[in-house]
Steps between C-alpha positions, in 0.01 A plus 500: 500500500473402142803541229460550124845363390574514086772402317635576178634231281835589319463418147554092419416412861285169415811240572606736833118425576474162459848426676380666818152450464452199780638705758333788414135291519673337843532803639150629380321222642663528821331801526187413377474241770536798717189615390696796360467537114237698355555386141877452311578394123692633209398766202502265189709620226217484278119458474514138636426346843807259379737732329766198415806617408387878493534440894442800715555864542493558886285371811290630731435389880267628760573360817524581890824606657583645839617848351646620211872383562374153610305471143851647342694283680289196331580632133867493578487168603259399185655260273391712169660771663834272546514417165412800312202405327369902628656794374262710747326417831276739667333430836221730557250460829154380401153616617253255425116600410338268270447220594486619855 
């Protein structure tokens, strides 16, 4: 099944994120190669597809887990998660309809 996962950035989180930011990817792409990821990327501070130093304000992911613990389980483990660039994660299960 598909998992919405979103996290909240605490406030200042731009050096957190780019500290932990190649393990983060790593672990991303490992499940990309899975053929798991629907889409993942961050919310942009501002109006910018390159928000420089503004950095981020959360990400989203939309990827396949075995149930709702195993896609939990993943977030605990996420480097971002680690090192406190979110102030809020919330894993939600996903139902996809467009595209379908």
């Amino acid at each position: 099944m598909l998992y919405a996962i979103v996290g909240e950035d605490v406030p200042d989180s731009l050096s957190r994120r780019t500290s932990a930011r190649a393990e983060h990817l790593e672990r991303l792409r490992r499940l990309a190669e899975d053929g798991r990821v629907v889409t993942a990327g961050p919310f942009p501070a501002i109006d910018a597809a390159d928000p420089g130093p503004a950095g981020s304000t959360g990400s989203l992911i939309v990827a396949e887990f075995e149930s709702l613990e195993a896609a939990r389980a993943w977030v605990r483990d996420d480097p971002y998660v680690r090192e406190g660039v979110f102030a809020t994660v919330a894993v939600h299960p996903f139902r996809q309809i467009v595209p379908d």
